[in-house]
């Protein structure tokens, strides 16, 4: 700060400012541009979802899940609120089916769930979440026919209630 004041006083009195010291020019090495490449997906995710879901084996549950009546309450609420275009049955007995393709690794861990569209995204995602919960520590390992690796399976959840 003091040096600045002396410099200010010297220039105010007409004295020429001290010569500027040139900064040395240091050349920067030329770096090649970064290669932008998407990382390869994990082995299990590279497996494409089959288009024909009828060929998918059923989920290899150790103990098949029981769909409690209380689980249908959310679906009933979504339909009653008009968020799902499902017509009221004549007899008042609703049955909503949600199919979920599920990719399971050789270790029995769910890698991906894909619900089939029923024109009600909240119920589709609810069904996919239930499948994920039901699969936790409840999947036989070894793949289709005992062959290891990642495989797609089909889970079906039926929501059933009287409305």
Coordinates of C-alpha atoms in Angstrom, one line a residue, residues 21-142:
X21 CA 9.0 -5.3 -16.0
X22 CA 8.0 -7.7 -18.8
X23 CA 6.7 -11.0 -17.7
X24 CA 8.5 -14.0 -19.3
X25 CA 6.3 -15.9 -21.8
X26 CA 6.2 -19.5 -20.9
X27 CA 4.8 -21.7 -23.6
X28 CA 2.2 -24.1 -22.5
X29 CA 2.5 -27.7 -23.8
X30 CA -0.1 -28.5 -26.4
X31 CA -2.6 -31.0 -24.9
X32 CA -4.8 -33.1 -27.1
X33 CA -8.5 -32.5 -26.6
X34 CA -10.1 -35.0 -24.2
X35 CA -11.7 -38.0 -25.7
X36 CA -15.3 -37.9 -24.8
X37 CA -16.4 -41.5 -24.6
X38 CA -19.3 -42.9 -22.7
X39 CA -18.3 -45.6 -20.3
X40 CA -19.3 -49.1 -21.2
X41 CA -22.5 -50.2 -19.3
X42 CA -22.1 -52.9 -16.7
X43 CA -22.4 -56.3 -18.2
X44 CA -25.9 -56.9 -16.8
X45 CA -27.4 -53.7 -18.3
X46 CA -26.1 -54.4 -21.8
X47 CA -28.7 -57.2 -22.1
X48 CA -31.5 -55.8 -24.2
X49 CA -35.1 -56.2 -23.0
X50 CA -36.9 -58.8 -25.2
X51 CA -39.8 -57.4 -27.2
X52 CA -41.9 -60.6 -26.8
X53 CA -42.6 -60.8 -23.1
X54 CA -44.4 -64.1 -23.4
X55 CA -41.0 -65.8 -23.8
X56 CA -39.8 -64.5 -20.4
X57 CA -39.5 -67.0 -17.7
X58 CA -41.5 -66.3 -14.5
X59 CA -39.6 -64.7 -11.6
X60 CA -37.5 -67.3 -9.8
X61 CA -38.8 -66.5 -6.3
X62 CA -37.7 -68.7 -3.5
X63 CA -41.1 -68.0 -1.8
X64 CA -43.7 -66.5 -4.1
X65 CA -45.0 -63.2 -2.7
X66 CA -48.5 -62.9 -1.4
X67 CA -50.3 -59.9 -2.7
X68 CA -52.2 -58.6 0.4
X69 CA -55.5 -56.9 -0.2
X70 CA -54.1 -53.7 1.4
X71 CA -51.7 -53.3 -1.6
X72 CA -54.7 -52.8 -3.9
X73 CA -55.7 -49.7 -2.0
X74 CA -53.3 -47.4 -3.8
X75 CA -54.4 -48.7 -7.2
X76 CA -58.1 -48.2 -6.2
X77 CA -57.3 -44.6 -5.1
X78 CA -55.6 -43.8 -8.4
X79 CA -58.5 -45.1 -10.4
X80 CA -61.1 -43.4 -8.2
X81 CA -59.3 -40.1 -8.6
X82 CA -59.4 -40.4 -12.4
X83 CA -55.7 -40.8 -12.9
X84 CA -56.0 -44.1 -14.6
X85 CA -58.3 -44.7 -17.6
X86 CA -59.7 -48.0 -16.2
X87 CA -63.5 -48.4 -16.6
X88 CA -65.6 -49.4 -13.7
X89 CA -66.6 -53.0 -14.1
X90 CA -70.4 -53.8 -14.2
X91 CA -70.1 -56.1 -11.2
X92 CA -67.8 -53.7 -9.3
X93 CA -65.0 -56.2 -9.1
X94 CA -61.8 -54.6 -10.3
X95 CA -58.8 -56.7 -11.5
X96 CA -55.8 -54.7 -12.6
X97 CA -52.8 -56.6 -14.0
X98 CA -49.3 -55.2 -14.0
X99 CA -46.6 -57.1 -15.8
X100 CA -43.0 -56.1 -15.0
X101 CA -40.0 -57.3 -16.9
X102 CA -37.1 -57.8 -14.4
X103 CA -33.4 -58.1 -15.2
X104 CA -31.7 -60.3 -12.5
X105 CA -28.0 -60.8 -12.2
X106 CA -26.4 -64.2 -11.5
X107 CA -26.0 -63.0 -7.9
X108 CA -29.8 -62.7 -7.5
X109 CA -29.8 -58.9 -7.4
X110 CA -32.4 -57.0 -9.5
X111 CA -30.6 -54.9 -12.0
X112 CA -33.6 -53.3 -13.7
X113 CA -37.4 -53.3 -13.7
X114 CA -39.5 -52.3 -16.7
X115 CA -43.3 -52.2 -16.2
X116 CA -45.5 -52.8 -19.2
X117 CA -47.6 -49.7 -20.0
X118 CA -51.2 -49.9 -18.9
X119 CA -51.8 -46.1 -19.4
X120 CA -51.4 -45.5 -15.7
X121 CA -47.8 -44.5 -14.9
X122 CA -48.3 -44.3 -11.1
X123 CA -49.6 -47.8 -10.9
X124 CA -47.0 -49.1 -13.3
X125 CA -44.2 -47.7 -11.1
X126 CA -46.0 -48.9 -8.0
X127 CA -46.0 -52.4 -9.4
X128 CA -42.3 -52.2 -10.4
X129 CA -41.4 -51.1 -6.9
X130 CA -43.4 -54.0 -5.4
X131 CA -41.6 -56.5 -7.6
X132 CA -38.2 -55.0 -6.5
X133 CA -39.3 -55.3 -2.8
X134 CA -40.6 -58.9 -3.3
X135 CA -37.3 -59.9 -4.9
X136 CA -35.0 -58.7 -2.1
X137 CA -33.3 -61.8 -0.7
X138 CA -36.0 -63.9 -2.3
X139 CA -34.5 -64.9 -5.7
X140 CA -33.0 -68.3 -6.7
X141 CA -29.6 -67.7 -8.2
X142 CA -28.2 -69.6 -11.2

